[in-house]
Short mmCIF file of C-alpha atoms in Angstrom, two decimals:
data_model
loop_
_atom_site.label_atom_id
_atom_site.label_comp_id
_atom_site.label_asym_id
_atom_site.label_seq_id
_atom_site.Cartn_x
_atom_site.Cartn_y
_atom_site.Cartn_z
CA MET A 160 100.58 162.31 66.72
CA ILE A 161 96.92 161.69 67.44
CA PHE A 162 95.26 162.87 70.64
CA ARG A 163 91.74 161.87 71.66
CA GLN A 164 90.07 163.09 74.82
CA VAL A 165 88.34 160.44 76.92
CA ARG A 166 87.19 162.18 80.08
CA ASN A 167 88.74 164.24 82.84
CA ALA A 168 92.54 163.78 82.61
CA SER A 169 92.17 160.56 80.63
CA PHE A 170 93.06 160.49 76.93
CA LEU A 171 94.45 158.35 74.13
CA LEU A 172 97.75 159.27 72.51
CA ASP A 173 99.21 157.76 69.34
CA TYR A 174 102.93 158.48 69.11
CA ALA A 175 105.62 156.79 66.97
CA GLY A 176 103.34 153.86 66.15
CA GLN A 177 102.45 153.23 69.80
CA ARG A 178 99.06 153.92 71.33
CA PHE A 179 98.93 154.93 74.99
CA LEU A 180 95.97 155.25 77.35
CA ILE A 181 96.83 157.94 79.88
CA ASP A 182 95.36 158.04 83.41
CA PRO A 183 92.36 155.83 82.55
CA VAL A 184 88.91 156.71 83.82
CA LEU A 185 86.44 154.07 82.62
CA GLY A 186 83.66 154.47 85.17
CA GLU A 187 79.99 155.25 84.72
CA LYS A 188 80.51 158.85 83.58
CA GLY A 189 83.27 157.88 81.19
CA ALA A 190 83.29 154.85 78.94
CA MET A 191 79.68 153.91 79.57
CA GLU A 192 77.79 157.09 78.70
CA GLU A 193 76.18 157.75 75.35
CA GLY A 194 78.54 159.20 72.76
CA ALA A 195 81.67 158.11 74.61
CA ILE A 196 84.56 156.24 73.00
CA PRO A 197 83.72 152.52 72.75
CA LEU A 198 85.33 150.44 75.47
CA GLY A 199 86.99 148.16 72.93
CA GLU A 200 88.80 151.15 71.42
CA LEU A 201 89.86 152.42 74.84
CA LEU A 202 91.45 149.07 75.65
CA ASP A 203 93.02 148.58 72.20
CA VAL A 204 96.31 150.16 73.27
CA ASP A 205 99.93 149.15 73.56
CA ALA A 206 100.43 150.51 77.08
CA VAL A 207 98.87 152.50 79.89
CA ILE A 208 100.57 155.39 81.69
CA ALA A 209 99.44 156.28 85.21
CA THR A 210 100.86 159.58 86.43
CA HIS A 211 99.12 159.04 89.77
CA LEU A 212 96.32 157.06 91.41
CA SER A 213 93.09 158.68 92.55
CA GLY A 214 89.37 158.58 91.86
CA ASN A 215 90.17 160.64 88.76
CA CYS A 216 92.92 158.34 87.54
CA PHE A 217 92.83 154.56 87.25
CA ASP A 218 89.40 154.37 88.84
CA GLN A 219 87.82 151.14 90.05
CA GLU A 220 86.22 150.41 86.68
CA ALA A 221 89.61 150.78 84.98
CA ARG A 222 91.07 148.33 87.47
CA ARG A 223 88.28 145.88 86.65
CA LEU A 224 88.36 146.19 82.86
CA ILE A 225 92.01 146.66 81.87
CA PRO A 226 93.64 143.28 81.09
CA ARG A 227 95.95 142.11 83.85
CA GLY A 228 98.83 141.60 81.43
CA MET A 229 98.64 145.08 79.90
CA LYS A 230 101.93 147.00 79.99
CA ILE A 231 101.48 149.74 82.59
CA PHE A 232 103.97 152.48 83.39
CA VAL A 233 103.55 153.92 86.88
CA GLN A 234 104.83 156.85 88.89
CA ASP A 235 106.57 155.01 91.74
CA ASP A 236 106.92 151.77 93.70
CA ALA A 237 103.90 152.54 95.90
CA VAL A 238 101.64 152.76 92.84
CA ALA A 239 103.18 149.58 91.44
CA GLN A 240 102.48 147.74 94.69
CA GLU A 241 98.87 148.92 94.76
CA LEU A 242 98.20 147.83 91.19
CA ASP A 243 100.08 144.58 91.78
CA ALA A 244 97.63 143.89 94.61
CA ASN A 245 94.84 144.32 92.02
CA GLY A 246 96.40 141.55 89.91
CA PHE A 247 98.35 143.57 87.34
CA PHE A 248 101.73 142.02 86.66
CA ASN A 249 103.27 143.84 83.68
CA LEU A 250 104.21 146.97 85.63
CA GLU A 251 107.22 149.24 85.21
CA VAL A 252 108.19 152.22 87.34
CA LEU A 253 109.07 155.27 85.27
CA THR A 254 112.56 156.74 85.53
CA GLU A 255 114.21 159.75 83.95
CA HIS A 256 115.16 157.52 81.01
CA THR A 257 112.76 154.61 80.44
CA ARG A 258 113.20 152.96 77.04
CA TRP A 259 110.25 151.14 75.48
CA GLN A 260 109.71 150.06 71.90
CA TYR A 261 110.70 153.00 69.70
CA VAL A 262 110.33 155.73 72.31
CA GLU A 263 111.77 156.98 75.57
CA LEU A 264 109.59 157.95 78.52
CA HIS A 265 111.15 160.49 80.84
CA LYS A 266 109.60 160.95 84.28
CA THR A 267 109.24 164.67 85.06
CA PRO A 268 108.37 166.43 88.33
CA ALA A 269 104.95 167.71 89.34
CA PHE A 270 104.25 170.59 91.70
CA GLN A 271 101.47 171.76 93.99
CA GLY A 272 101.03 175.10 95.67
CA MET A 273 99.22 177.47 97.95
CA SER A 274 99.36 181.28 98.31
CA GLY A 275 101.91 181.71 95.53
CA ASN A 276 104.30 179.06 96.83
CA SER A 277 104.90 175.74 95.10
CA MET A 278 106.57 172.52 96.16
CA PRO A 279 107.19 169.08 94.60
CA ASN A 280 104.17 166.79 94.56
CA ARG A 281 105.70 163.39 95.28
CA LYS A 282 102.47 161.47 94.58
CA ARG A 283 102.23 162.72 91.00
CA CYS A 284 104.48 163.09 87.99
CA GLY A 285 104.58 164.13 84.37
CA VAL A 286 106.02 162.26 81.38
CA MET A 287 108.06 163.52 78.43
CA ILE A 288 107.83 161.17 75.44
CA THR A 289 110.68 161.43 72.95
CA HIS A 290 111.76 159.81 69.70
CA PRO A 291 114.96 160.23 67.63
CA VAL A 292 113.03 161.79 64.73
CA LEU A 293 109.64 162.97 65.99
CA ASN A 294 108.94 166.07 68.05
CA SER A 295 108.67 165.49 71.79
CA THR A 296 105.32 165.33 73.60
CA TYR A 297 105.03 166.53 77.19
CA ILE A 298 102.31 165.10 79.44
CA VAL A 299 102.43 167.55 82.32
CA GLY A 300 100.02 165.65 84.57
CA ASP A 301 98.63 167.14 87.79
CA SER A 302 100.91 170.12 88.31
CA ILE A 303 100.82 173.87 88.69
CA TRP A 304 103.28 176.20 86.94
CA ASN A 305 106.77 176.17 88.38
CA ASP A 306 110.32 176.99 87.29
CA GLY A 307 110.91 173.23 87.23
CA LEU A 308 108.32 172.88 84.48
CA LYS A 309 109.89 175.78 82.61
CA ASP A 310 113.28 174.04 82.82
CA THR A 311 111.74 170.80 81.50
CA ILE A 312 110.20 172.62 78.54
CA HIS A 313 113.45 174.46 77.78
CA THR A 314 115.41 171.19 77.92
CA TRP A 315 113.17 169.08 75.67
CA LYS A 316 111.40 171.74 73.59
CA PRO A 317 108.20 169.71 73.12
CA ARG A 318 105.87 170.70 70.29
CA LEU A 319 102.85 169.16 72.00
CA ILE A 320 102.17 169.94 75.67
CA ILE A 321 99.18 168.31 77.38
CA VAL A 322 98.19 170.19 80.53
CA ASN A 323 95.80 169.19 83.28
CA ALA A 324 93.77 172.36 83.72
CA GLY A 325 90.82 173.07 85.98
CA GLY A 326 92.67 174.95 88.74
CA ASN A 327 91.83 172.07 91.06
CA VAL A 328 92.08 173.00 94.75
CA ARG A 329 92.45 170.31 97.41
CA SER A 330 90.80 170.39 100.82
CA ASP A 331 94.04 171.71 102.36
CA GLY A 332 94.00 174.71 100.01
CA ARG A 333 96.79 173.51 97.76
CA ARG A 334 96.18 173.73 94.03
CA ILE A 335 97.31 170.78 91.90
CA THR A 336 96.30 171.72 88.34
CA MET A 337 96.81 174.83 86.25
CA ASN A 338 94.58 177.86 85.86
CA GLN A 339 94.26 179.99 82.74
CA GLU A 340 97.16 182.33 83.57
CA GLU A 341 99.51 179.37 84.02
CA ILE A 342 98.45 177.92 80.67
CA ALA A 343 99.34 181.29 79.15
CA ALA A 344 102.74 181.02 80.88
CA VAL A 345 103.27 177.62 79.23
CA HIS A 346 102.53 179.23 75.86
CA LEU A 347 104.97 182.08 76.49
CA THR A 348 107.66 179.56 77.40
CA MET A 349 107.17 177.52 74.20
CA PRO A 350 105.24 179.69 71.70
CA LYS A 351 105.56 177.18 68.86
CA ALA A 352 103.96 174.34 70.83
CA LYS A 353 100.37 173.21 70.66
CA ILE A 354 98.86 173.06 74.15
CA ILE A 355 95.95 170.75 74.93
CA ALA A 356 94.04 171.50 78.14
CA THR A 357 92.42 168.45 79.75
CA ARG A 358 90.77 167.86 83.12
CA THR A 359 88.36 170.78 82.70
CA ASP A 360 85.31 168.73 83.67
CA LYS A 361 82.90 169.76 86.41
CA GLU A 362 84.51 167.87 89.27
CA ARG A 363 84.95 168.54 92.95
CA GLY A 364 87.66 171.10 93.58
CA ASN A 365 87.81 172.47 90.05
CA THR A 366 87.74 176.26 89.77
CA LEU A 367 88.20 176.54 85.99
CA SER A 368 85.61 175.24 83.53
CA ARG A 369 85.90 174.60 79.81
CA SER A 370 83.67 177.57 79.03
CA VAL A 371 85.70 180.01 81.14
CA LEU A 372 88.97 178.74 79.72
CA LYS A 373 87.63 179.02 76.16
CA GLU A 374 86.61 182.61 76.83
CA TYR A 375 90.06 183.41 78.23
CA VAL A 376 91.78 181.80 75.23
CA TRP A 377 89.71 183.86 72.79
CA GLU A 378 90.20 187.09 74.72
CA HIS A 379 93.98 186.61 74.67
CA ARG A 380 94.11 185.33 71.08
CA LEU A 381 95.55 181.97 72.03
CA GLN A 382 93.09 179.83 70.06
CA LYS A 383 95.69 178.78 67.47
CA ASN A 384 97.91 177.35 70.20
CA VAL A 385 95.61 176.28 73.04
CA LEU A 386 93.12 173.50 72.31
CA ILE A 387 90.31 172.60 74.72
CA PRO A 388 88.80 169.24 73.71
CA GLU A 389 85.31 168.02 74.41
CA ASP A 390 84.97 164.39 75.53
CA GLY A 391 85.61 162.15 72.54
CA GLU A 392 87.19 164.91 70.45
CA GLU A 393 90.28 164.04 68.39
CA TYR A 394 93.23 166.10 67.14
CA ARG A 395 95.76 165.03 64.53
CA LEU A 396 98.92 167.03 65.04
#
């Protein structure tokens, strides 16, 4: 498996001979800035996975640049309809068992919360990618820690878990991405897994930065298990 951070929650993932672009962000602060991954490489993929639509996922530049015939897996019918209106026609709604090429994509729940309570986030999802021989990879997406995530990890036992961190808080007070304590909870649930923390950029609503998370990881001796990529950084796992 090869992971390469793009920006925000966007990354490239090579798995079982397939290359995926996850939650593409190709705007001015992403693909176009100095030192970023070349646009041609970002678009040289077999499929795109969109766990949700927002300014931080499938931005307007992504909608302009991604080829209309690209295979795109989406969270639900509403997302499919919106992207269809943008001219994309090779769309498929994720299910709990979506077969494609040599892999299976399993739609998993996402959760949001406020004041210690969490609830399903119907506008977002995660994706578990599995293969008959390879270890599973879990793309958690925009979600806080919840017993539902623990059940998903226990069921599939992924050896790579990609978490949207940042402790992002919405205007209504609900948090939609994990903080440092929740990332530690993911590690305790699956100690043998590598955890990659994305979406730690300085964006509106984020309460956890890369630097703070790195300090927490070192203080709690998690550096062998929790990876915090810079934009453009690659891991071969």
